[in-house]
């Protein structure tokens, strides 16, 4: 039986209450049908997790979409909520199915409802990852199923319950929504990626080849970002993950667009520190947020 997805989630009226696992910045007035989410910029590594890992803190952090929540921080200023997972993706990855797990990581058999054979599991990058982005093994020893199940219940499900609540509120208010799933990517494709060793463009927009978001919205984002001098590509090497697939249904006026920003534009990838280019990236993304939040809801509801 799949565990209760509402575990650990709290409400206060119509707003999401921040806790040590999830942070939601609400605008003063929720004035547009956009919602922004950063599932991979969490940077709190518990002592227990660090003790179980064979990698040091800095190596673990190379799986983060570090500083992405800061790059997209202007969303509430233009009327849209911004959701952030505070836990790191190396601990639990919210951009996966609830239970995509590699059975080789565990000291006992997994329940039948676990997806043990997805491409992400094969790559070692399931809901609980076996490796970091450069392919190095994370753990010293095999994991216990009960501890891992609780980890998913207390981190993964509350994140998605919070996201679902924001999207439901947005849909009720505007009759539609546009979810922007905010990410960053290594500047060179890693060994677990579809483009190993390849130097990447500046920004990749993922709309699952036009099936998760109206192509006009993707084209608008592309124009804004190219206008700031960035090279932009669609769907290669990232067309969108679980979030894009699960929440994007444009025929029902429910749109999801994934944005991947090349980390070399704004950070030292080895030391996980911002560089001077951070302000240029943040300015361009703020302009994109402003443009998205100014869209008339009819653009999202009228698309067929």
Coordinates of C-alpha atoms in Angstrom, one line a residue:
X1 CA 0.0 0.0 0.0
X2 CA 1.4 3.4 -0.9
X3 CA 1.7 5.7 2.1
X4 CA -0.6 8.7 2.7
X5 CA 0.6 11.6 0.6
X6 CA -0.6 14.2 3.1
X7 CA 1.9 13.2 5.8
X8 CA 3.7 16.1 7.4
X9 CA 1.9 18.9 5.5
X10 CA 0.3 21.8 7.4
X11 CA -2.1 24.6 6.5
X12 CA -2.9 28.0 8.0
X13 CA -6.0 29.3 6.3
X14 CA -5.3 29.6 2.6
X15 CA -1.5 29.9 2.9
X16 CA 1.2 27.2 3.2
X17 CA 3.2 27.3 6.4
X18 CA 6.9 27.2 6.0
X19 CA 8.8 24.6 8.0
X20 CA 12.4 23.2 8.0
X21 CA 11.6 21.1 4.8
X22 CA 9.6 23.5 2.6
X23 CA 9.5 27.2 2.2
X24 CA 6.8 29.1 0.3
X25 CA 7.0 32.8 -0.4
X26 CA 3.5 34.1 -1.2
X27 CA 3.0 37.5 -3.0
X28 CA 1.1 40.3 -1.2
X29 CA -1.6 39.7 -3.8
X30 CA -1.8 36.5 -5.9
X31 CA -2.5 38.4 -9.1
X32 CA -1.5 36.0 -11.9
X33 CA -1.9 32.3 -12.8
X34 CA 1.8 31.5 -12.5
X35 CA 3.5 29.4 -9.8
X36 CA 7.2 29.0 -9.5
X37 CA 8.9 25.9 -7.9
X38 CA 12.5 25.1 -7.1
X39 CA 12.7 21.4 -6.1
X40 CA 16.5 21.1 -6.2
X41 CA 18.0 24.2 -4.5
X42 CA 17.7 22.9 -0.9
X43 CA 21.0 23.0 0.9
X44 CA 20.4 21.6 4.4
X45 CA 22.4 18.4 4.9
X46 CA 21.5 16.7 8.2
X47 CA 24.4 15.2 10.3
X48 CA 22.9 11.7 9.9
X49 CA 22.9 12.0 6.1
X50 CA 26.5 13.3 6.0
X51 CA 27.6 10.4 8.3
X52 CA 25.9 7.9 6.0
X53 CA 27.6 9.3 2.9
X54 CA 31.0 8.3 1.6
X55 CA 31.3 11.7 -0.1
X56 CA 32.1 15.0 1.6
X57 CA 29.7 17.9 1.8
X58 CA 31.1 19.8 -1.2
X59 CA 30.9 16.7 -3.5
X60 CA 27.3 16.1 -2.4
X61 CA 26.4 19.7 -3.2
X62 CA 27.4 19.3 -6.8
X63 CA 24.0 17.6 -7.3
X64 CA 22.2 20.8 -6.1
X65 CA 20.6 23.4 -8.3
X66 CA 22.5 25.8 -6.1
X67 CA 21.1 29.4 -5.8
X68 CA 18.2 28.7 -8.2
X69 CA 15.8 29.9 -5.5
X70 CA 17.7 33.2 -5.4
X71 CA 17.7 33.5 -9.2
X72 CA 13.9 33.2 -9.3
X73 CA 13.4 35.1 -6.0
X74 CA 11.5 38.0 -7.7
X75 CA 8.4 35.8 -8.4
X76 CA 6.4 37.1 -5.4
X77 CA 7.2 40.7 -6.3
X78 CA 5.1 40.2 -9.5
X79 CA 2.2 38.3 -8.0
X80 CA 3.3 34.7 -8.1
X81 CA 4.1 32.2 -5.3
X82 CA 7.6 30.6 -5.1
X83 CA 7.9 27.1 -3.5
X84 CA 11.3 25.7 -2.5
X85 CA 12.3 22.4 -1.1
X86 CA 14.9 23.0 1.7
X87 CA 16.2 19.5 1.7
X88 CA 18.8 18.5 -1.0
X89 CA 18.0 16.4 -4.0
X90 CA 20.8 14.0 -3.0
X91 CA 18.6 13.1 0.0
X92 CA 15.2 13.0 -1.7
X93 CA 14.4 14.1 -5.2
X94 CA 10.9 15.6 -5.6
X95 CA 11.2 15.6 -9.4
X96 CA 10.7 11.8 -9.5
X97 CA 7.8 9.4 -9.0
X98 CA 7.2 8.8 -5.3
X99 CA 9.0 5.5 -5.3
X100 CA 11.6 5.2 -8.1
X101 CA 14.3 3.2 -6.3
X102 CA 17.3 1.0 -7.2
X103 CA 16.8 -2.3 -5.3
X104 CA 20.6 -2.8 -5.3
X105 CA 20.8 0.1 -2.8
X106 CA 18.8 -1.7 -0.1
X107 CA 19.5 -4.5 2.4
X108 CA 16.1 -6.2 1.9
X109 CA 13.6 -6.6 -1.0
X110 CA 11.4 -3.6 -1.9
X111 CA 7.6 -3.6 -2.0
X112 CA 5.8 -4.4 -5.3
X113 CA 4.6 -0.8 -5.8
X114 CA 8.2 0.5 -6.2
X115 CA 9.3 1.3 -9.7
X116 CA 12.7 -0.4 -9.9
X117 CA 13.3 -0.2 -13.6
X118 CA 12.8 3.4 -14.9
X119 CA 15.6 5.0 -16.9
X120 CA 16.3 7.3 -13.9
X121 CA 16.7 4.3 -11.6
X122 CA 19.0 2.6 -14.0
X123 CA 21.1 5.8 -14.1
X124 CA 21.3 5.8 -10.3
X125 CA 19.1 8.9 -10.0
X126 CA 15.9 7.7 -8.5
X127 CA 13.8 9.3 -5.7
X128 CA 16.7 8.4 -3.4
X129 CA 19.7 8.7 -5.6
X130 CA 22.5 6.2 -5.7
X131 CA 25.0 8.6 -7.2
X132 CA 25.6 12.3 -7.5
X133 CA 25.6 14.0 -10.9
X134 CA 29.2 13.0 -11.8
X135 CA 28.5 9.4 -11.2
X136 CA 30.1 8.9 -7.8
X137 CA 28.4 6.6 -5.3
X138 CA 26.8 8.4 -2.4
X139 CA 26.4 5.8 0.4
X140 CA 28.9 3.9 2.5
X141 CA 26.5 0.9 3.1
X142 CA 23.2 -0.4 1.9
X143 CA 20.0 1.4 3.0
X144 CA 17.2 0.2 5.2
X145 CA 13.8 0.2 3.5
X146 CA 11.8 1.5 6.5
X147 CA 14.1 4.4 7.0
X148 CA 14.0 5.3 3.3
X149 CA 10.2 5.0 3.2
X150 CA 9.9 7.4 6.1
X151 CA 12.3 9.8 4.3
X152 CA 10.0 9.9 1.3
X153 CA 6.9 10.2 3.4
X154 CA 8.3 13.2 5.4
X155 CA 10.0 15.0 2.5
X156 CA 8.7 14.0 -0.9
X157 CA 5.0 13.9 -0.2
X158 CA 4.9 17.2 1.8
X159 CA 6.6 19.0 -1.1
X160 CA 4.1 17.8 -3.6
X161 CA 1.2 18.4 -1.3
X162 CA 2.3 22.0 -1.0
X163 CA 2.7 22.3 -4.7
X164 CA -0.7 20.7 -5.4
X165 CA -2.3 23.2 -2.9
X166 CA -0.7 26.2 -4.7
X167 CA -1.8 24.9 -8.1
X168 CA -5.3 24.2 -6.9
X169 CA -5.6 27.7 -5.4
X170 CA -4.3 29.2 -8.6
X171 CA -6.7 27.1 -10.8
X172 CA -9.7 28.0 -8.6
X173 CA -8.8 31.7 -8.8
X174 CA -7.9 32.0 -12.5
X175 CA -9.3 28.9 -14.2
X176 CA -5.8 27.8 -15.2
X177 CA -2.2 27.8 -14.1
X178 CA 1.3 28.0 -15.5
X179 CA 3.9 26.1 -13.4
X180 CA 7.5 27.1 -13.9
X181 CA 9.8 24.3 -12.7
X182 CA 13.1 26.0 -11.9
X183 CA 16.4 24.2 -12.3
X184 CA 20.1 24.5 -13.2
X185 CA 22.3 22.1 -15.1
X186 CA 26.0 21.3 -15.1
X187 CA 27.8 23.1 -17.9
X188 CA 29.1 19.8 -19.3
X189 CA 27.0 16.7 -19.7
X190 CA 27.8 14.1 -17.0
X191 CA 28.3 10.3 -17.3
X192 CA 24.6 9.6 -16.4
X193 CA 23.3 12.2 -18.9
X194 CA 22.2 11.8 -22.5
X195 CA 25.0 14.2 -23.6
X196 CA 28.1 13.0 -21.7
X197 CA 31.1 15.3 -22.2
X198 CA 29.2 17.8 -24.3
X199 CA 29.4 21.5 -23.5
X200 CA 25.9 22.9 -23.1
X201 CA 24.0 26.0 -24.2
X202 CA 23.0 28.6 -21.7
X203 CA 19.4 27.7 -21.1
X204 CA 17.2 24.7 -21.9
X205 CA 13.4 25.0 -21.9
X206 CA 11.6 21.7 -21.4
X207 CA 7.9 21.3 -22.4
X208 CA 8.0 17.6 -23.2
X209 CA 8.0 18.5 -26.9
X210 CA 4.9 20.6 -26.7
X211 CA 2.8 18.3 -24.5
X212 CA 3.2 19.9 -21.1
X213 CA 2.9 23.6 -22.1
X214 CA 1.4 25.6 -24.9
X215 CA 4.1 26.1 -27.5
X216 CA 3.4 29.8 -27.6
X217 CA 4.4 30.1 -23.9
X218 CA 7.7 28.2 -24.5
X219 CA 8.3 30.5 -27.5
X220 CA 7.7 33.6 -25.4
X221 CA 10.2 32.4 -22.8
X222 CA 12.7 31.7 -25.5
X223 CA 12.3 35.2 -27.0
X224 CA 12.8 36.9 -23.7
X225 CA 15.9 35.0 -22.8
X226 CA 17.4 35.3 -26.3
X227 CA 16.7 39.0 -26.0
X228 CA 19.2 39.1 -23.0
X229 CA 21.8 37.4 -25.2
X230 CA 21.5 33.8 -24.0
X231 CA 21.6 30.8 -26.2
X232 CA 18.4 28.8 -25.8
X233 CA 17.4 25.3 -26.8
X234 CA 14.2 23.3 -26.3
X235 CA 14.0 19.8 -24.8
X236 CA 17.6 18.7 -25.4
X237 CA 19.1 17.3 -23.2
X238 CA 16.2 17.9 -20.8
X239 CA 12.6 17.7 -22.0
X240 CA 11.1 17.7 -18.4
X241 CA 10.9 15.4 -15.5
X242 CA 8.2 14.0 -13.3
X243 CA 6.8 17.4 -12.4
X244 CA 6.5 18.5 -16.0
X245 CA 4.8 15.3 -17.0
X246 CA 2.5 15.1 -13.9
X247 CA 1.3 18.6 -13.7
X248 CA 1.3 19.7 -17.4
X249 CA -2.0 19.2 -19.2
X250 CA -2.3 22.2 -21.6
X251 CA -5.6 20.9 -23.1
X252 CA -7.1 21.4 -19.6
X253 CA -5.5 24.9 -19.3
X254 CA -2.8 23.5 -17.0
X255 CA 0.7 24.3 -18.3
X256 CA 4.1 23.3 -17.0
X257 CA 7.5 24.6 -18.3
X258 CA 10.9 23.4 -17.0
X259 CA 13.7 25.9 -17.2
X260 CA 17.3 24.8 -16.9
X261 CA 20.1 27.4 -16.5
X262 CA 23.7 26.5 -17.2
X263 CA 25.5 26.7 -13.9
X264 CA 28.7 28.1 -15.4
X265 CA 26.8 31.3 -16.2
X266 CA 26.4 32.2 -12.5
X267 CA 28.5 30.0 -10.2
X268 CA 31.8 28.3 -9.6
X269 CA 30.7 24.7 -10.2
X270 CA 33.5 23.2 -8.1
X271 CA 33.3 25.4 -5.1
X272 CA 29.5 26.1 -5.3
X273 CA 29.9 29.9 -5.1
X274 CA 28.2 32.6 -7.0
X275 CA 30.3 34.5 -9.6
X276 CA 29.9 37.9 -11.2
X277 CA 27.5 36.5 -13.9
X278 CA 24.9 35.9 -11.2
X279 CA 23.5 39.4 -11.6
X280 CA 23.1 39.1 -15.3
X281 CA 21.3 35.8 -15.0
X282 CA 19.0 37.1 -12.2
X283 CA 18.2 40.2 -14.2
X284 CA 17.2 38.1 -17.3
X285 CA 15.1 35.7 -15.2
X286 CA 13.4 38.6 -13.4
X287 CA 12.5 40.0 -16.8
X288 CA 11.1 36.6 -17.8
X289 CA 9.1 36.4 -14.5
X290 CA 7.7 39.9 -15.1
X291 CA 6.7 38.9 -18.6
X292 CA 5.1 35.6 -17.5
X293 CA 3.2 37.2 -14.7
X294 CA 1.8 39.9 -17.0
X295 CA 0.2 37.3 -19.2
X296 CA -3.6 37.4 -19.5
X297 CA -5.2 34.2 -18.2
X298 CA -7.0 33.9 -21.5
X299 CA -3.7 33.0 -23.1
X300 CA -3.6 29.9 -21.0
X301 CA -7.3 29.0 -21.1
X302 CA -7.8 29.7 -24.8
X303 CA -5.0 27.4 -26.1
X304 CA -6.1 24.2 -28.0

